[in-house]
mmCIF file of C-alpha atoms in Angstrom:
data_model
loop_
_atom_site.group_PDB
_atom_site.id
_atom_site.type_symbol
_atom_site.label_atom_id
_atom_site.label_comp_id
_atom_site.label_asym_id
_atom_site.label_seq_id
_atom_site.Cartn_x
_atom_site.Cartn_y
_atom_site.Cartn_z
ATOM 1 C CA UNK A 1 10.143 12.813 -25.300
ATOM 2 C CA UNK A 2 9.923 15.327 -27.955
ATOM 3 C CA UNK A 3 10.038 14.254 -31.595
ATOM 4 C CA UNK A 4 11.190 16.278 -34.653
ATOM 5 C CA UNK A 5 9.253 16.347 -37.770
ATOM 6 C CA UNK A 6 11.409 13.815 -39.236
ATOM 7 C CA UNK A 7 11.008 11.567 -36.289
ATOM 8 C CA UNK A 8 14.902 11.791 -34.581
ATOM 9 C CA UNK A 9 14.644 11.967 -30.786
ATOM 10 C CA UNK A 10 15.334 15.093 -29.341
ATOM 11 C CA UNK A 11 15.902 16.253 -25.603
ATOM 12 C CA UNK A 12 13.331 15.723 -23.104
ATOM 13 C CA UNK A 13 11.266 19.166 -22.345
ATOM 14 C CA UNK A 14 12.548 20.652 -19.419
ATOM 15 C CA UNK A 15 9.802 21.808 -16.512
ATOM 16 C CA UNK A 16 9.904 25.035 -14.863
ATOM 17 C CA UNK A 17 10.956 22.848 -11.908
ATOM 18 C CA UNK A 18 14.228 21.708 -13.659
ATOM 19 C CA UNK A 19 12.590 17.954 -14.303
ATOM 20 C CA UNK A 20 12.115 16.019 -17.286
ATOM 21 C CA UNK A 21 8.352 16.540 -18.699
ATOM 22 C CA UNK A 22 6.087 13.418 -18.320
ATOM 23 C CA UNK A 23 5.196 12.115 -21.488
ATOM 24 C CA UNK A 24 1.259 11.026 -22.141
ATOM 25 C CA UNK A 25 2.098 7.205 -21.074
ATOM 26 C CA UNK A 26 4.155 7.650 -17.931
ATOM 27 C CA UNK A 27 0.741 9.970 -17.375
ATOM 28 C CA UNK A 28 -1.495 7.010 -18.299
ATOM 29 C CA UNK A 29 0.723 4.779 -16.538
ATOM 30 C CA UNK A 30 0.258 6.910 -13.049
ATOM 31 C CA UNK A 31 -3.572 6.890 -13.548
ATOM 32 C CA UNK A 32 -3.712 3.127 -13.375
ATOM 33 C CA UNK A 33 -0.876 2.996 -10.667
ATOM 34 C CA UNK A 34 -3.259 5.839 -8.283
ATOM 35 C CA UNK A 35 -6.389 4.163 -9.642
ATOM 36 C CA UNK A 36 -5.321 0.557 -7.738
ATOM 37 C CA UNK A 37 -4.004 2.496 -4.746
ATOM 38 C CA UNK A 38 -7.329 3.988 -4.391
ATOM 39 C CA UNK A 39 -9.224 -0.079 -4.923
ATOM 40 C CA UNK A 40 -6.563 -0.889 -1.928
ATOM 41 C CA UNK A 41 -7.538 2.036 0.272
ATOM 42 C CA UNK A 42 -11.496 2.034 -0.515
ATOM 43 C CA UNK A 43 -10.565 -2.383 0.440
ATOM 44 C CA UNK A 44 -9.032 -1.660 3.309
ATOM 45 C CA UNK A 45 -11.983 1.311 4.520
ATOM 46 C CA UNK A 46 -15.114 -1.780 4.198
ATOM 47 C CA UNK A 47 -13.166 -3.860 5.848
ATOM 48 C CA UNK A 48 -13.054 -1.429 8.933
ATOM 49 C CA UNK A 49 -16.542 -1.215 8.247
ATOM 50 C CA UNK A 50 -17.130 -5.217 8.303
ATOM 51 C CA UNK A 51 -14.926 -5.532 11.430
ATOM 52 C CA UNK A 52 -16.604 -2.908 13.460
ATOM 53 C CA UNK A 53 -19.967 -4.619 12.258
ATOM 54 C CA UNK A 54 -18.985 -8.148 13.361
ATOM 55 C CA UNK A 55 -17.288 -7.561 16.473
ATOM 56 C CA UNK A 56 -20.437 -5.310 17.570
ATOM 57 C CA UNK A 57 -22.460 -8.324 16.896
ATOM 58 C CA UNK A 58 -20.628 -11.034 18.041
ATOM 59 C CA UNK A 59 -19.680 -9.482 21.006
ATOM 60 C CA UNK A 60 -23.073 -8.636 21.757
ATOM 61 C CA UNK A 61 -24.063 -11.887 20.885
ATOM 62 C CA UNK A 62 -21.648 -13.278 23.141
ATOM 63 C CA UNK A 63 -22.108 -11.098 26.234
ATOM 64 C CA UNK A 64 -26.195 -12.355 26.562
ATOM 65 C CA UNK A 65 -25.998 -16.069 26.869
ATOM 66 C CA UNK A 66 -23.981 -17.299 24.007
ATOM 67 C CA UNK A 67 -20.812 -17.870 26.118
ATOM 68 C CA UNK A 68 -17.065 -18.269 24.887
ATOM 69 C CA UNK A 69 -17.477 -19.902 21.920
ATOM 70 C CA UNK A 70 -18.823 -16.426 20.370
ATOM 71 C CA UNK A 71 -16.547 -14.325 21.810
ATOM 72 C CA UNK A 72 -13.257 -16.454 20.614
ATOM 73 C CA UNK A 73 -15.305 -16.027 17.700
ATOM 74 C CA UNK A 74 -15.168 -12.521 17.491
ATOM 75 C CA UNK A 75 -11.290 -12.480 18.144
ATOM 76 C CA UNK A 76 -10.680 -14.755 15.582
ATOM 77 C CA UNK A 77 -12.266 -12.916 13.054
ATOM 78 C CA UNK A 78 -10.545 -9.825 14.553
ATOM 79 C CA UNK A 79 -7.172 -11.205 13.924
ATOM 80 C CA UNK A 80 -8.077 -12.237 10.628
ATOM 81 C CA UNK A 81 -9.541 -9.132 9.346
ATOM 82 C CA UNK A 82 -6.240 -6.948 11.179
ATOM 83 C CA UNK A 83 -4.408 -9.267 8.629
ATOM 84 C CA UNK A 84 -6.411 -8.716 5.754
ATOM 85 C CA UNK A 85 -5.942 -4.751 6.200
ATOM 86 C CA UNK A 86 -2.023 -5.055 6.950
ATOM 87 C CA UNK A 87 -2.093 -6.777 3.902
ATOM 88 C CA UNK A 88 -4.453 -4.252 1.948
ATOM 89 C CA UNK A 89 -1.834 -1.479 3.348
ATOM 90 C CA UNK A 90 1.295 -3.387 2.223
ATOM 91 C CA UNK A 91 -0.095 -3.533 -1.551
ATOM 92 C CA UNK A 92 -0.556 0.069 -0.820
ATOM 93 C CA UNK A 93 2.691 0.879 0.050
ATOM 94 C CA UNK A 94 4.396 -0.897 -2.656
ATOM 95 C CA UNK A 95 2.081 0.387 -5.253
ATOM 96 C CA UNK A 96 2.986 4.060 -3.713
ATOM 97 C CA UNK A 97 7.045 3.000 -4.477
ATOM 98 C CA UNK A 98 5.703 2.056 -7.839
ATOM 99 C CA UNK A 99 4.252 5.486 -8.337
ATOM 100 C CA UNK A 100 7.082 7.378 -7.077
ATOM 101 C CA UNK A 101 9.292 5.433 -9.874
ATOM 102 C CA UNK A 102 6.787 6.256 -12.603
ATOM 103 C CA UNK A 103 6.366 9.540 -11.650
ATOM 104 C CA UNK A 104 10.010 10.312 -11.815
ATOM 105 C CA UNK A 105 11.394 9.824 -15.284
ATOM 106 C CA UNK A 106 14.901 8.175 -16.024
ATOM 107 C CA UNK A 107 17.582 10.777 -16.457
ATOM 108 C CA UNK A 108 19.889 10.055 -19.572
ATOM 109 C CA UNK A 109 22.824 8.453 -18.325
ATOM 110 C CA UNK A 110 25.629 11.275 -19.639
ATOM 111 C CA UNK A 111 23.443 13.658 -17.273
ATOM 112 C CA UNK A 112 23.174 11.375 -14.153
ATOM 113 C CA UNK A 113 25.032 12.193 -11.722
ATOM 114 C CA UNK A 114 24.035 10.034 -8.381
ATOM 115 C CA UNK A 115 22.957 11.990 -5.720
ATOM 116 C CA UNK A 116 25.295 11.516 -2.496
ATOM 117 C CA UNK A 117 23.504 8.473 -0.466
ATOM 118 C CA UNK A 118 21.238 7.688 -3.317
ATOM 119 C CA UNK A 119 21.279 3.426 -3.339
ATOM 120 C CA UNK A 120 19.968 1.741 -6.546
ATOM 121 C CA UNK A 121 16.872 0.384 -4.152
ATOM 122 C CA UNK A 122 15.510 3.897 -3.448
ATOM 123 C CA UNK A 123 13.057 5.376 -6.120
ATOM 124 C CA UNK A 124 14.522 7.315 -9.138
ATOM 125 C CA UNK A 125 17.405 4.802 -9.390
ATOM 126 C CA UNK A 126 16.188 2.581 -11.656
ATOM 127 C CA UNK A 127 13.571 3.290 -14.625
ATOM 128 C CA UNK A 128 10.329 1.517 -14.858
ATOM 129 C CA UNK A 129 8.950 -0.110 -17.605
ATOM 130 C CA UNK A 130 6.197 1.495 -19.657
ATOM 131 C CA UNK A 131 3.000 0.258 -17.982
ATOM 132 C CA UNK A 132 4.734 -2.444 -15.677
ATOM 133 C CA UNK A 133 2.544 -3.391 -12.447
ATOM 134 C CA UNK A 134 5.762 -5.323 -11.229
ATOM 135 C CA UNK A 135 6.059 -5.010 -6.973
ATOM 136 C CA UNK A 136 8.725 -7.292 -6.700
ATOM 137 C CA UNK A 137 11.418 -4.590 -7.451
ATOM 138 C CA UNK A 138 10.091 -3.008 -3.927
ATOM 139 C CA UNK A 139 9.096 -6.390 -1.749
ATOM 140 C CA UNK A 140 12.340 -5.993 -0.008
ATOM 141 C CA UNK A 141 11.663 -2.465 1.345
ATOM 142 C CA UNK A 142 8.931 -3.090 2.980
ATOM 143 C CA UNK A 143 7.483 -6.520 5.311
ATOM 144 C CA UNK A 144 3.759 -7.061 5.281
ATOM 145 C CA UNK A 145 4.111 -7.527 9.365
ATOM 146 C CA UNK A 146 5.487 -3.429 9.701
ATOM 147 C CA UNK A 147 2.330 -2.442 7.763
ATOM 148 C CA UNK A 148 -0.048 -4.746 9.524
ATOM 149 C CA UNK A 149 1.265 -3.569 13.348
ATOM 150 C CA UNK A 150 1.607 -0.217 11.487
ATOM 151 C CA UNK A 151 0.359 2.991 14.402
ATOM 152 C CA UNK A 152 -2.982 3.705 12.636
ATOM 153 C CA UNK A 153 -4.114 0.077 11.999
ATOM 154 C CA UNK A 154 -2.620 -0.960 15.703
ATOM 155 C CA UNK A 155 -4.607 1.350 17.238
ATOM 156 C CA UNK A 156 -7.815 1.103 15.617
ATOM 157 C CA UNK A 157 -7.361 -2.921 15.973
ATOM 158 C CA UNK A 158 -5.747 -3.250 18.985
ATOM 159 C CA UNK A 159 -8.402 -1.383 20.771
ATOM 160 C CA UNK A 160 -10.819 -3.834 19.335
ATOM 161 C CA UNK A 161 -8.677 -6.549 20.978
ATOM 162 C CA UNK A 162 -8.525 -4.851 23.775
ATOM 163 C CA UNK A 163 -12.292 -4.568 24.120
ATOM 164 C CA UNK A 164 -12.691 -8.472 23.053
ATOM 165 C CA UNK A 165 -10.313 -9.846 25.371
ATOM 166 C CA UNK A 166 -12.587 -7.693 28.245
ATOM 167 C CA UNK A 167 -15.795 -9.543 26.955
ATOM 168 C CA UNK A 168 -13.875 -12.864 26.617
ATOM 169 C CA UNK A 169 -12.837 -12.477 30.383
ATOM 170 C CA UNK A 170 -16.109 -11.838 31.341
ATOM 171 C CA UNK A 171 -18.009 -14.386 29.926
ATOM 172 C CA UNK A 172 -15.078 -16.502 31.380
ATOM 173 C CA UNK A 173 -15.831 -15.672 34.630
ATOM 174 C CA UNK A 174 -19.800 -15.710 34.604
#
């Protein structure tokens, strides 16, 4: 908001865009939003790198003499570390409703009117508050399970199932 010399509040600056100008906090406020989506993503890229890394050694490990105990092993910790990225990519996703709140600045009420199908859940209903790291007001649009089995992570972990469960059958059978 701009300020006049004596201090009284004045209208918000107007974009070229027709939107309310962000002020240097909600600006602030976005950096440290992005900069913790960016922890989660840069999380959820080593642990790809650590799962890769294990299953190519326990599954190794397992297909020379080491049996079934290494390869359930090496499924087991490929469940666990599919988890541990659904999670990663939940956090993600409700830090990226967070950011779409900030990043969209409460309209003065007299000058509101609700856009048809808009529900007070969906982004640009409610204003945030200044700095607030709060999910909770976005837990309910999202389940931890629909980012887990999400396409990406399904595929690239799946596929690693898909090649454990081969090597646990084989050792199995041997």
């Amino acid at each position: 908001m701009s300020g006049s010399e004596d201090g009284a509040r004045t209208t918000p600056e107007i974009t070229p865009a027709g939107r309310p100008a962000l002020d240097p906090d909600q600006v602030k406020h976005l950096e440290f939003v992005q900069s913790v989506i960016a922890r989660l993503s840069n999380n959820s890229f080593l642990v790809k790198g650590w799962t890769l890394t294990l299953a190519g050694a326990l599954l190794a490990f397992a297909a020379s003499d080491a049996g079934w105990p290494a390869a359930g092993t090496a499924l087991i910790s490929l469940v666990a570390f599919w988890f541990l990225d659904g999670y990663f990519l939940y956090r993600e996703r409700l830090f990226r409703m967070l950011y779409d709140d900030v990043r969209r600045p409460a309209r003065p009420e007299a000058a509101r009117p609700e856009p048809p199908g808009l529900r007070p859940d969906e982004p640009g209903h409610t204003p945030v508050e200044p700095f607030s790291m709060d999910l909770t007001p976005y837990a309910h649009r999202t389940r931890w399970h629909r980012a887990a089995f999400s396409t990406t992570l399904s595929l690239f972990y799946g596929g690693l199932a898909v090649a454990h469960l081969v090597v646990l059958v084989a050792v199995l059978l041997s």
